Short mmCIF file of C-alpha atoms and ligand atoms in Angstrom, two decimals:
data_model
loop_
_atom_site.label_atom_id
_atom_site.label_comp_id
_atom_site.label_asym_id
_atom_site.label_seq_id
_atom_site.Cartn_x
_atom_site.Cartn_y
_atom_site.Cartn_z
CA UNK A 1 16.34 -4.39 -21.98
CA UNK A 2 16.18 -0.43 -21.54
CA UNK A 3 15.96 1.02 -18.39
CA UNK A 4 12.32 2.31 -17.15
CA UNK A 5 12.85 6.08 -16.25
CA UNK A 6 10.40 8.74 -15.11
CA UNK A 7 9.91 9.26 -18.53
CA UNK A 8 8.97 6.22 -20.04
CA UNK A 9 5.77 5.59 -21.31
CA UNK A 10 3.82 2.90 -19.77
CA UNK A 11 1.40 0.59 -21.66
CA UNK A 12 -1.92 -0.80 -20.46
CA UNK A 13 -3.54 -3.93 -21.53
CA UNK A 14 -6.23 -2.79 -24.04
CA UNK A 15 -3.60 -0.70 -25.71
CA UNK A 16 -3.76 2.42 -23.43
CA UNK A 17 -0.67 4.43 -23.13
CA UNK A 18 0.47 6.34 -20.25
CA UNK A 19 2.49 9.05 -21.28
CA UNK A 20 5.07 8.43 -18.06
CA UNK A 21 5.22 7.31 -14.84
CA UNK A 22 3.80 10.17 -13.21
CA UNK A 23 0.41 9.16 -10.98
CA UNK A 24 -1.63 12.15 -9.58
CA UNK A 25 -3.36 10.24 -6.53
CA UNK A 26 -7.17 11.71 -5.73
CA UNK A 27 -7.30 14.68 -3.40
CA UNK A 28 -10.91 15.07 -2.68
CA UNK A 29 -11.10 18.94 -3.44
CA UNK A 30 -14.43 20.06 -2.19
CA UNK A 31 -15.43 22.16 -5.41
CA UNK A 32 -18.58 20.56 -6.21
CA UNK A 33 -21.51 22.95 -6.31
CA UNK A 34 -24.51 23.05 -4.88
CA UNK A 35 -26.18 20.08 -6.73
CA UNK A 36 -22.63 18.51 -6.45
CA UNK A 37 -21.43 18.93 -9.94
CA UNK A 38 -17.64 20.22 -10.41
CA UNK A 39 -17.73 23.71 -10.74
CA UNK A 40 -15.63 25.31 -13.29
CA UNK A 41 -12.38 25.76 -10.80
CA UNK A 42 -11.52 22.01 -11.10
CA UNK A 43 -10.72 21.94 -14.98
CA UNK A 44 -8.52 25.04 -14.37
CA UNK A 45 -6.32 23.30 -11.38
CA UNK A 46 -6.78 19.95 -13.49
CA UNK A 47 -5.09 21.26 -16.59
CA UNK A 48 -2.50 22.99 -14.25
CA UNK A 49 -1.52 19.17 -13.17
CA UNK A 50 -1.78 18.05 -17.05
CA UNK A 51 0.39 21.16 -18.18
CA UNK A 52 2.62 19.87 -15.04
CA UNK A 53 3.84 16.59 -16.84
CA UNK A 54 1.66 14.23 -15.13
CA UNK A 55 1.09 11.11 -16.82
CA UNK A 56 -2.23 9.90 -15.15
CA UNK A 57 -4.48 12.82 -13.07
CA UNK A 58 -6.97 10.68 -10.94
CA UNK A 59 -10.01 13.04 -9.63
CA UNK A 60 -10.69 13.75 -6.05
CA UNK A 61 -13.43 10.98 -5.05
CA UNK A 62 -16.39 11.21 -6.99
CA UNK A 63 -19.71 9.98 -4.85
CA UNK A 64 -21.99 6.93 -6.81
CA UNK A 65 -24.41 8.45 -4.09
CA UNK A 66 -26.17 11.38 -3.26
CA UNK A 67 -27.30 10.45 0.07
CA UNK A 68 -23.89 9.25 1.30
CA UNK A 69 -21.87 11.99 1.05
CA UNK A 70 -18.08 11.79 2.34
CA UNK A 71 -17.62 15.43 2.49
CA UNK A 72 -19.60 18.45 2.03
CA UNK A 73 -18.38 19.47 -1.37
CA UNK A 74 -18.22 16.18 -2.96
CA UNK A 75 -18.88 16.06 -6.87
CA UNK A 76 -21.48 13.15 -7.14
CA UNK A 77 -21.96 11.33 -10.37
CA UNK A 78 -25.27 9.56 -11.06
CA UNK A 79 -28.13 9.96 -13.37
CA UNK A 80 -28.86 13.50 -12.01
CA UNK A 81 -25.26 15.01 -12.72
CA UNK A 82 -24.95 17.72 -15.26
CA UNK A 83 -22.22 15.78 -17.82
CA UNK A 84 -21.58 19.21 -19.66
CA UNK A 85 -20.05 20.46 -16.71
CA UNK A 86 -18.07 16.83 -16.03
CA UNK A 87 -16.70 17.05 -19.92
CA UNK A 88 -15.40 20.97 -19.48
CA UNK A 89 -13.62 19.09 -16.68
CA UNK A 90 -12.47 15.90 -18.53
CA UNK A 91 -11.06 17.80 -21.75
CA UNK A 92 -8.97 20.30 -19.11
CA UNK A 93 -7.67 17.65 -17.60
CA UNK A 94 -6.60 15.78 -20.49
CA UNK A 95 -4.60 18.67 -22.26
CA UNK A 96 -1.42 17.62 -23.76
CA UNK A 97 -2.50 13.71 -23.49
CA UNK A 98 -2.63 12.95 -19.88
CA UNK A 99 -4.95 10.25 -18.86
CA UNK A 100 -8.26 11.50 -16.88
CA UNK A 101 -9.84 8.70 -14.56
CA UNK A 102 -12.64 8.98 -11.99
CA UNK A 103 -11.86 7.91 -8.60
CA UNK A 104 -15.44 5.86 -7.64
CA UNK A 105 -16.17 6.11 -3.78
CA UNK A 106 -18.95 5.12 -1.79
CA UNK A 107 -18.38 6.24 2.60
CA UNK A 108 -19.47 3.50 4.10
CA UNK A 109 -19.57 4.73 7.75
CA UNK A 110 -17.05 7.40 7.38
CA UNK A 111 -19.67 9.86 6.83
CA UNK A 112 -19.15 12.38 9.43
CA UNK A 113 -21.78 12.40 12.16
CA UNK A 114 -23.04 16.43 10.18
CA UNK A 115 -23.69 14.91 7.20
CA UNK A 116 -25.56 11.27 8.39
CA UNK A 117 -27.64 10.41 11.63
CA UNK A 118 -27.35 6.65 10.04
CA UNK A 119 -24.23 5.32 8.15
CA UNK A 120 -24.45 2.16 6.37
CA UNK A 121 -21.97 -0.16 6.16
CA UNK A 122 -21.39 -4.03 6.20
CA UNK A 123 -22.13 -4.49 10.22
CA UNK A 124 -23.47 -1.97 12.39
CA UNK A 125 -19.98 -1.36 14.18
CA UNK A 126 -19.04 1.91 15.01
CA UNK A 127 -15.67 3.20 14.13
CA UNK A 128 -13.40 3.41 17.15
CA UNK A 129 -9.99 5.64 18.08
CA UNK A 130 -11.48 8.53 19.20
CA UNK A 131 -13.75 8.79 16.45
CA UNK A 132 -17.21 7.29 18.05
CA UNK A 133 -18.40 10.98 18.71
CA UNK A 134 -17.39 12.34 15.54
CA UNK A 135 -18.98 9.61 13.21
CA UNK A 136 -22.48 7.97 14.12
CA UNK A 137 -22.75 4.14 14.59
CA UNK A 138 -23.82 2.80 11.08
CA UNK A 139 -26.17 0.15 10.52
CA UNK A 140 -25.93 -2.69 8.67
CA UNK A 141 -26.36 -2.78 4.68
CA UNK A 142 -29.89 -5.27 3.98
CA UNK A 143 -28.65 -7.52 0.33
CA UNK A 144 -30.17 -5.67 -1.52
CA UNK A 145 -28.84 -2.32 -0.73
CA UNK A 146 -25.51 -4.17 -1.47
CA UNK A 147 -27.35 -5.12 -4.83
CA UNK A 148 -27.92 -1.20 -5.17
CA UNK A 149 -24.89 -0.07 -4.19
CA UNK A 150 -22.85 -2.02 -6.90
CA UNK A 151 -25.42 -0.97 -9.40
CA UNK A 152 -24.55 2.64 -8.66
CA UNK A 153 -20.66 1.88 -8.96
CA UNK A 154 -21.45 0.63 -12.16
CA UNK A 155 -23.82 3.67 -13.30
CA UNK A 156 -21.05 6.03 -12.58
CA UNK A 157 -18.30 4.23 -14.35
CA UNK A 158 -20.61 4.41 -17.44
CA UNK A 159 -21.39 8.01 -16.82
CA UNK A 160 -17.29 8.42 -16.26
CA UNK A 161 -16.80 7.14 -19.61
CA UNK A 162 -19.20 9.12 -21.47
CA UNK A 163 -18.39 12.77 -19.90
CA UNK A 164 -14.92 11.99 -21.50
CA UNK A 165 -12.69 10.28 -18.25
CA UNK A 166 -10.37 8.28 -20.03
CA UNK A 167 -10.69 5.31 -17.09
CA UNK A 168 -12.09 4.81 -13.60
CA UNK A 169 -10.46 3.94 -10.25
CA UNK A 170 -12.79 2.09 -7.37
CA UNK A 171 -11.78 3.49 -4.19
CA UNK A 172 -11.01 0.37 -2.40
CA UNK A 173 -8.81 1.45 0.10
CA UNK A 174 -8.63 4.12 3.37
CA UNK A 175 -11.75 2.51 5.31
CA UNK A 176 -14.28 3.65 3.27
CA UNK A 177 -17.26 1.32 1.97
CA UNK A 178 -15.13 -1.13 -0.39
CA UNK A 179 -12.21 -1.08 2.24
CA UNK A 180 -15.12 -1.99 5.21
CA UNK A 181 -16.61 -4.93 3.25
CA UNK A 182 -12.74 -6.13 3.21
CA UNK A 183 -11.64 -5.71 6.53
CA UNK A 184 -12.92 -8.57 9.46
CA UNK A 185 -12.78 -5.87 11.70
CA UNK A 186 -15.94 -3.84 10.42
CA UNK A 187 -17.37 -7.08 8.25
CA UNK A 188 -18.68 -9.49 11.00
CA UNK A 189 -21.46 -10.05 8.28
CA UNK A 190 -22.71 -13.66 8.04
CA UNK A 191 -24.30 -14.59 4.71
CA UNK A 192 -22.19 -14.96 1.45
CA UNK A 193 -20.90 -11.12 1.70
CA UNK A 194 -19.27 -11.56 5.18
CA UNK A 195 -16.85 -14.27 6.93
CA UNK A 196 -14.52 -15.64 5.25
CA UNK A 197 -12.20 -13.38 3.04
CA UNK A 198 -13.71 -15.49 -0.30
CA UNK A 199 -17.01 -13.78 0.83
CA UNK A 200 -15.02 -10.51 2.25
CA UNK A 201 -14.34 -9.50 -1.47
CA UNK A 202 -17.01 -10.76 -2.71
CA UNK A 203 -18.33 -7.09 -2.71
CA UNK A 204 -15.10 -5.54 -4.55
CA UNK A 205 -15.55 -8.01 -7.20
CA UNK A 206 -19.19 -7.63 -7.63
CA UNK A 207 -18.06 -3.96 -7.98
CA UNK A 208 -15.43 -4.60 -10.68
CA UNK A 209 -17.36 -6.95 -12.55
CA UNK A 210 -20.25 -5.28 -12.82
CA UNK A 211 -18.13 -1.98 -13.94
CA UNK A 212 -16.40 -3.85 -16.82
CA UNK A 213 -19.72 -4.56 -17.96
CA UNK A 214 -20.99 -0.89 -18.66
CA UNK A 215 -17.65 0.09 -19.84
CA UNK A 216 -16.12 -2.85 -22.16
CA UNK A 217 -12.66 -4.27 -22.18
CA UNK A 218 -10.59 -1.63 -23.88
CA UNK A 219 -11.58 1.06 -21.04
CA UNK A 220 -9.11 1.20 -18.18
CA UNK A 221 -10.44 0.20 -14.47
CA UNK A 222 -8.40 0.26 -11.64
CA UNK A 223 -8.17 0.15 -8.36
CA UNK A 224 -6.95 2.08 -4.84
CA UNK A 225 -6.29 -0.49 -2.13
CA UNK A 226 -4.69 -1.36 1.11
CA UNK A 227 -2.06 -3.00 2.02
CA UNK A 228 -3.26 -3.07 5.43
CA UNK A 229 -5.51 -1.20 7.96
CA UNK A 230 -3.08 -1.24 10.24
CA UNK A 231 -5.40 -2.32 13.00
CA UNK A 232 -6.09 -4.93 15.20
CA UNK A 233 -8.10 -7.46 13.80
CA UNK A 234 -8.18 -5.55 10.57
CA UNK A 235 -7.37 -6.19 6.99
CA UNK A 236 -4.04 -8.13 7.12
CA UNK A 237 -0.93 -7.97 3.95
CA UNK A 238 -1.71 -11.26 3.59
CA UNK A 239 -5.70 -10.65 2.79
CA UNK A 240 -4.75 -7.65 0.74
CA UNK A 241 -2.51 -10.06 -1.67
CA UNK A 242 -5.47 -12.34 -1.54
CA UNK A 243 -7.39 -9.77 -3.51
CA UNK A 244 -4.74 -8.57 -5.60
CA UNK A 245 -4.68 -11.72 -6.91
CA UNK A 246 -8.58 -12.30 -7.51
CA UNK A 247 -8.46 -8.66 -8.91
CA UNK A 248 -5.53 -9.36 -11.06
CA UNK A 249 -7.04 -12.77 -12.70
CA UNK A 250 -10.42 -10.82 -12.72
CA UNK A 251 -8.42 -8.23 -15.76
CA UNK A 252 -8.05 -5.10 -13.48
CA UNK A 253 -5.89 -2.83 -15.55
CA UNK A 254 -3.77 -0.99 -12.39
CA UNK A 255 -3.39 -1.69 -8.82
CA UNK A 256 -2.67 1.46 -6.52
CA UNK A 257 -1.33 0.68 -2.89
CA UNK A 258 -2.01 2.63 -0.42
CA UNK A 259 -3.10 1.40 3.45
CA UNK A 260 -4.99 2.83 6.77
CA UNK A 261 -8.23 3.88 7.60
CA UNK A 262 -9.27 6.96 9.72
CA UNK A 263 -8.98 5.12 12.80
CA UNK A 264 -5.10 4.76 11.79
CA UNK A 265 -4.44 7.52 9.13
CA UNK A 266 -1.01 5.66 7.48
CA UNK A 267 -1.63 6.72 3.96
CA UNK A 268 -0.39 9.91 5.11
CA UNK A 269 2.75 8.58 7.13
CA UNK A 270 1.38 7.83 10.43
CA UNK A 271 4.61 5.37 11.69
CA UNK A 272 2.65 3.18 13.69
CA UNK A 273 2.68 -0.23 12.31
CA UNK A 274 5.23 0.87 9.28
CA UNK A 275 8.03 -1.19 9.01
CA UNK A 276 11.64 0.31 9.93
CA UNK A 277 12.94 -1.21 6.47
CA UNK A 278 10.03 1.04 4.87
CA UNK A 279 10.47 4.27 6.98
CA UNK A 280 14.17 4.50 5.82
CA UNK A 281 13.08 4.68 2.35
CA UNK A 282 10.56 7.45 0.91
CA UNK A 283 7.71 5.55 -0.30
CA UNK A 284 5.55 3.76 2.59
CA UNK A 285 4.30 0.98 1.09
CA UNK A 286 7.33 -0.09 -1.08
CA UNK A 287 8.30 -3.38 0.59
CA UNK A 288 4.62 -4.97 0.69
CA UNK A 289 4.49 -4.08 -3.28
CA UNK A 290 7.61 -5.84 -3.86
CA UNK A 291 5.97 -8.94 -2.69
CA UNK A 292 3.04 -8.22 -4.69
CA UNK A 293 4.90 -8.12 -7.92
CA UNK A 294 5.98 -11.37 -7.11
CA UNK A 295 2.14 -12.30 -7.60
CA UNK A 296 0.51 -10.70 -10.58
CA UNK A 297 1.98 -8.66 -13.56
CA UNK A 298 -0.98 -6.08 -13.62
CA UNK A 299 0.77 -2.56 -13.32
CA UNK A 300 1.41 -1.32 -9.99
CA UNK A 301 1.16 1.91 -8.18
CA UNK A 302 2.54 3.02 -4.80
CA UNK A 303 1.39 6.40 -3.57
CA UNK A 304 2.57 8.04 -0.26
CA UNK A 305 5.66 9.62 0.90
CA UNK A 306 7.92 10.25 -2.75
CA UNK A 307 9.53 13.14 -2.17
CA UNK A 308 12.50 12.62 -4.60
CA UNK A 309 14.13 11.82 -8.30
CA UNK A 310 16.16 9.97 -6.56
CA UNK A 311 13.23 7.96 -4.05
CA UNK A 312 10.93 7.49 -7.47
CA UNK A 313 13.66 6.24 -9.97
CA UNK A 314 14.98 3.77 -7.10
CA UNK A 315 11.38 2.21 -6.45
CA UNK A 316 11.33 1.46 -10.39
CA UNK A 317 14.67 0.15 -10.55
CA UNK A 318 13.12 -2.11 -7.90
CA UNK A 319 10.70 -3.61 -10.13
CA UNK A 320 7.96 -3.02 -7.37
CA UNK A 321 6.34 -0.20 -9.20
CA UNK A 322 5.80 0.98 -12.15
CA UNK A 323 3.98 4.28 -11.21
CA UNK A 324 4.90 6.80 -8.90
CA UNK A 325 2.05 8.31 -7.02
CA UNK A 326 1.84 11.79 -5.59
CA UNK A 327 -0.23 13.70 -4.03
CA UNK A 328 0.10 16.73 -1.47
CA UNK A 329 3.28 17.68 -3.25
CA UNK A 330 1.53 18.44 -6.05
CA UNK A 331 -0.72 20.74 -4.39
CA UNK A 332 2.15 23.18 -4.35
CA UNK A 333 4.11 22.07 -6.37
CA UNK A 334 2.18 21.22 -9.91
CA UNK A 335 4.59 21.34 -11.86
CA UNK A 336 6.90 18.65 -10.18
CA UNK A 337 6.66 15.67 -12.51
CA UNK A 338 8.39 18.01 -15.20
CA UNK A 339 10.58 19.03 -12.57
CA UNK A 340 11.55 15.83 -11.84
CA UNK A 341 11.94 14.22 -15.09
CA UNK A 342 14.66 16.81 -15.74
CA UNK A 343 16.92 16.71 -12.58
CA UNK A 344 18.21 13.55 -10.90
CA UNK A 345 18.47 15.49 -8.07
CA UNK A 346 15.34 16.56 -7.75
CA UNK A 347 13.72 16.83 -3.82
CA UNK A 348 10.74 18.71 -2.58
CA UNK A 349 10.28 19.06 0.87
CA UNK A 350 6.87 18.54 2.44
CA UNK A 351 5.33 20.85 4.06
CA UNK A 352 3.63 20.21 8.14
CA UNK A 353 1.60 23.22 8.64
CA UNK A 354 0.92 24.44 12.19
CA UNK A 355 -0.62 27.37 13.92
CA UNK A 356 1.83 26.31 17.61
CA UNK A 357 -1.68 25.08 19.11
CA UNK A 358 -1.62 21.41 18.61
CA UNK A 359 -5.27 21.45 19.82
CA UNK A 360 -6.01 23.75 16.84
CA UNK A 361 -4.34 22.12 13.77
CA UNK A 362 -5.87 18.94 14.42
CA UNK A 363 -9.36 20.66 15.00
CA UNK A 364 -9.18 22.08 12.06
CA UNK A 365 -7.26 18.70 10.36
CA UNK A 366 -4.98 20.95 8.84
CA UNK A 367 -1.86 18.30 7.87
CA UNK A 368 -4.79 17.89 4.97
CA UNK A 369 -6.82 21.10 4.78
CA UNK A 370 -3.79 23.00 4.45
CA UNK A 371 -3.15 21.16 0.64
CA UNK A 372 -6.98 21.52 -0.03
CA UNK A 373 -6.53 25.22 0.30
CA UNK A 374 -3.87 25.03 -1.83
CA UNK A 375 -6.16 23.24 -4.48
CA UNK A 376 -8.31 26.37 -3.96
CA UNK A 377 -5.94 28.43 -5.00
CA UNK A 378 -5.24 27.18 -8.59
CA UNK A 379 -8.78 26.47 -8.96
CA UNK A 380 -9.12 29.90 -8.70
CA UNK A 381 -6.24 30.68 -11.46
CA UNK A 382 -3.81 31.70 -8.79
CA UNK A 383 -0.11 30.11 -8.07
CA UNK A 384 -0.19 27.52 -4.76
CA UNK A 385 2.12 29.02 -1.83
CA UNK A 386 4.43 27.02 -0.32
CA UNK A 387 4.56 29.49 2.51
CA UNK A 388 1.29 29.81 3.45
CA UNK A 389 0.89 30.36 6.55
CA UNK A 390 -1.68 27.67 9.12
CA UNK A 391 -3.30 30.86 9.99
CA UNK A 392 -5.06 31.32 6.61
CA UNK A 393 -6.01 27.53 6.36
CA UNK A 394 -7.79 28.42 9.79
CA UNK A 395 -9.52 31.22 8.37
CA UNK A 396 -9.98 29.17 5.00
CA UNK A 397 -11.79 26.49 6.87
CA UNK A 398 -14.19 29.26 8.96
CA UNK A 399 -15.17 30.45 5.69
CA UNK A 400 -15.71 27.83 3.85
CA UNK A 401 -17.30 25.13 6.38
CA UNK A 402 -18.44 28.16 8.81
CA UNK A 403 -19.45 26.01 12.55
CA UNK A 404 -18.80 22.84 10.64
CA UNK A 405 -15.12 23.69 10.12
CA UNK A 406 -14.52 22.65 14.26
CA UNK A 407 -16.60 19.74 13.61
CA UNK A 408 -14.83 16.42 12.25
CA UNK A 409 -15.20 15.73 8.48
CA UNK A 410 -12.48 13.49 8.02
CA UNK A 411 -9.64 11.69 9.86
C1 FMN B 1 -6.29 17.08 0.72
C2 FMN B 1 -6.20 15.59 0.51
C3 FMN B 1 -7.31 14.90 0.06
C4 FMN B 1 -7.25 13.51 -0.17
N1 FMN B 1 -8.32 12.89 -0.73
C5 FMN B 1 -8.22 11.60 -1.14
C6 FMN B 1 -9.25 11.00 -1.90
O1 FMN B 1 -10.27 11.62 -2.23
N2 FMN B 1 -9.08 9.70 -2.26
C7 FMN B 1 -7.94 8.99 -1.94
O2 FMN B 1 -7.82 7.83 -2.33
N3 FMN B 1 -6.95 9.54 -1.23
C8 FMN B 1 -7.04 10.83 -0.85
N4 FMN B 1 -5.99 11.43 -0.20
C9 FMN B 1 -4.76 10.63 0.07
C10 FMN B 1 -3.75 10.74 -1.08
O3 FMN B 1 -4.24 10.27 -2.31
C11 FMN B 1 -2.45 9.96 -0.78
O4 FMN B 1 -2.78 8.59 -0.64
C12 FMN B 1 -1.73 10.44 0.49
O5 FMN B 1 -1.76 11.87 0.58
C13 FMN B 1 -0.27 9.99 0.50
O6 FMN B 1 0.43 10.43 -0.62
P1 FMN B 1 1.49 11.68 -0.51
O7 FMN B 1 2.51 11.30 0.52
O8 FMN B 1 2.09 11.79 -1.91
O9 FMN B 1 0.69 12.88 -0.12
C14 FMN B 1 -6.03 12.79 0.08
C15 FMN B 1 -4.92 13.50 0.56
C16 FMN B 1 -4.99 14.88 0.77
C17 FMN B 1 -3.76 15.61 1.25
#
């Protein structure tokens, strides 16, 4: 058998080819306009990425709603989108025959308290950890708003696929809707979409169902999810390999692991509840996706924390991936999948921008807004600066947020 390298292609069920293991995970980039459609900034910083090497870009997340907006800046697709301006953004982002999907999200209650007096989500619970000011108490989804809800997943997909996305992701992961329905801890629901875990998924598989349906067989759908929330009484390894497996037999065409919510941020390294065999290697959710490949044979994923040639061609030497996923190092460093395909001894070091004020950097959440910014910056044509300084990001976010830049908008 030849080895798997960086390099090698991979193949999808349905006879989609990835042009190598290189997985650009979504960074929600706030460049949506005014009626949120992308503005023109996000096909030049997309083709950047594709000119880059990378083998699959994945899109920021894309809202199925207009009226549950994560962010601000949020590029919604439904009925009212503009697709002209989604298909100058698909055929950037596709230059040189890298895959395009749309990352499909849908808040839940993390919808920051500025944007929504009244979340929904599974059960009215309000998110804890510091967040209870920052995000209002939701209430709880009536049937058939769930009905609606999966209808909308299901309009965007087919919307995805005819503005020229080459697949579609469901964000299922980070404690948004899809991740809520999942987790015990913010589903205490009792008819057939609450309780047990059977009835726990039930909405994620609703979702993907009713997605293959607008789309067909041959068009890639996969999906972001946790490992684990991390949290007491949460979504456990165990319940996440429950739905791998129902997503798996289901046809999903890729799997992305990730894990945490905003109450417990891991995704982006946060140790607590990581494993010490995990933390010694780079990528953070390495050791629950080996025992997931034991399970299913649907191609894997594992974003968060590859820093190195080294780090990436070890986890597929492993077996328990067979994508690398990356994101804030490629918002400074686009052109690191080439990089990295031609040195073995590639490394990038991340960057942990901070004014001195502790107070201040996570006011302004600037371990993420600092790599937004960045995304800014090629949007705009220019080069990403790895020494930009937390000062600017400040500045950045006063500008572009003005008095909702010291509110929170995100964990
Ligand atoms: C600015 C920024 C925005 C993000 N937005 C999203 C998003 O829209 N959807 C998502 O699934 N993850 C999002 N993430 C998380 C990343 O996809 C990824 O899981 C995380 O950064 C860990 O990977 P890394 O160590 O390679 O950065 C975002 C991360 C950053 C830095």
């Amino acid at each position: 058998m030849t080895k798997t390298t960086l390099n090698t292609p991979l193949e999808l069920k349905g006879g989609v080819t990835i042009r190598n293991r290189f997985f650009k995970s979504a960074m929600s980039e706030q460049l949506g306009d005014d009626n949120h459609n992308p503005r023109m900034g996000l096909a030049t910083v997309y083709k950047r990425w594709a000119d880059g090497g990378i083998g699959l870009n994945v899109s920021g997340n894309i809202m199925i709603d207009r009226s549950a907006l994560g962010e601000p800046k949020n590029v919604v697709l439904d009925e009212k989108s503009d697709l002209e301006a989604f298909r100058r953004w698909t055929s950037a982002a596709t230059t040189g025959g890298a895959h395009f999907w749309a990352q499909l999200n849908h808040p839940g209650k993390q919808i920051p308290a500025l944007l929504s007096k009244e979340p929904v989500a599974p059960s009215a619970i309000a998110l804890g950890h510091g967040l209870e000011k920052a995000f209002n108490k939701p209430r709880a989804l009536t049937e058939k708003e769930i009905l609606g809800i999966i209808r909308r997943f299901a309009t965007a997909a087919k919307l995805a696929k005819e503005s020229g996305f080459t697949g579609v992701q469901i964000h299922g992961a980070h404690g948004y809707l899809v991740s809520q329905f999942n987790s015990a801890r913010h589903n205490q629901r009792t008819d057939q979409w609450g309780g047990t875990m059977e009835n726990r998924m039930r909405f994620v598989l609703e979702v993907y169902k009713a997605i293959r349906e607008q789309v067909g067989d041959d068009f890639p759908v996969g999906i972001k999810l946790n490992s684990a929330d991390f949290m007491k009484g949460g979504f456990t390894e165990e319940e996440s390999m429950q739905v791998v497996k129902a997503l798996a037999e289901a046809g999903i065409d890729l799997i992305e692991i990730s894990g945490g919510t905003y109450e417990n941020p891991s995704m982006m390294g946060s140790q607590k509840g990581v494993k010490e065999s995990t933390r010694r290697r780079e990528a953070y959710f390495l050791a629950y996706a080996e025992q997931v490949r034991q399970l299913v044979d649907t191609p894997l994923v594992v974003t968060g924390g590859f820093r190195s040639s080294e780090g990436m061609q070890e986890a597929l030497d492993s077996g328990a991936t067979d994508m690398i996923g990356l994101a804030r190092p490629l918002a400074f460093e686009p052109d690191m999948p080439n990089k990295a395909m031609n040195n073995a001894d590639y490394t990038i070091e991340l960057k942990e921008p901070s004014t001195g004020f502790k107070g201040i950097d996570q006011m302004f959440v600037l371990g993420l807004v600092w790599y937004e910014q960045q995304i800014h910056l090629m949007a705009e044509g220019k080069s990403p600066k790895a020494n930009l300084s937390a000062w600017s990001t400040v500045w950045f976010s006063l500008m572009g947020m003005g008095k909702h830049a010291i509110k929170k908008r995100r964990a």
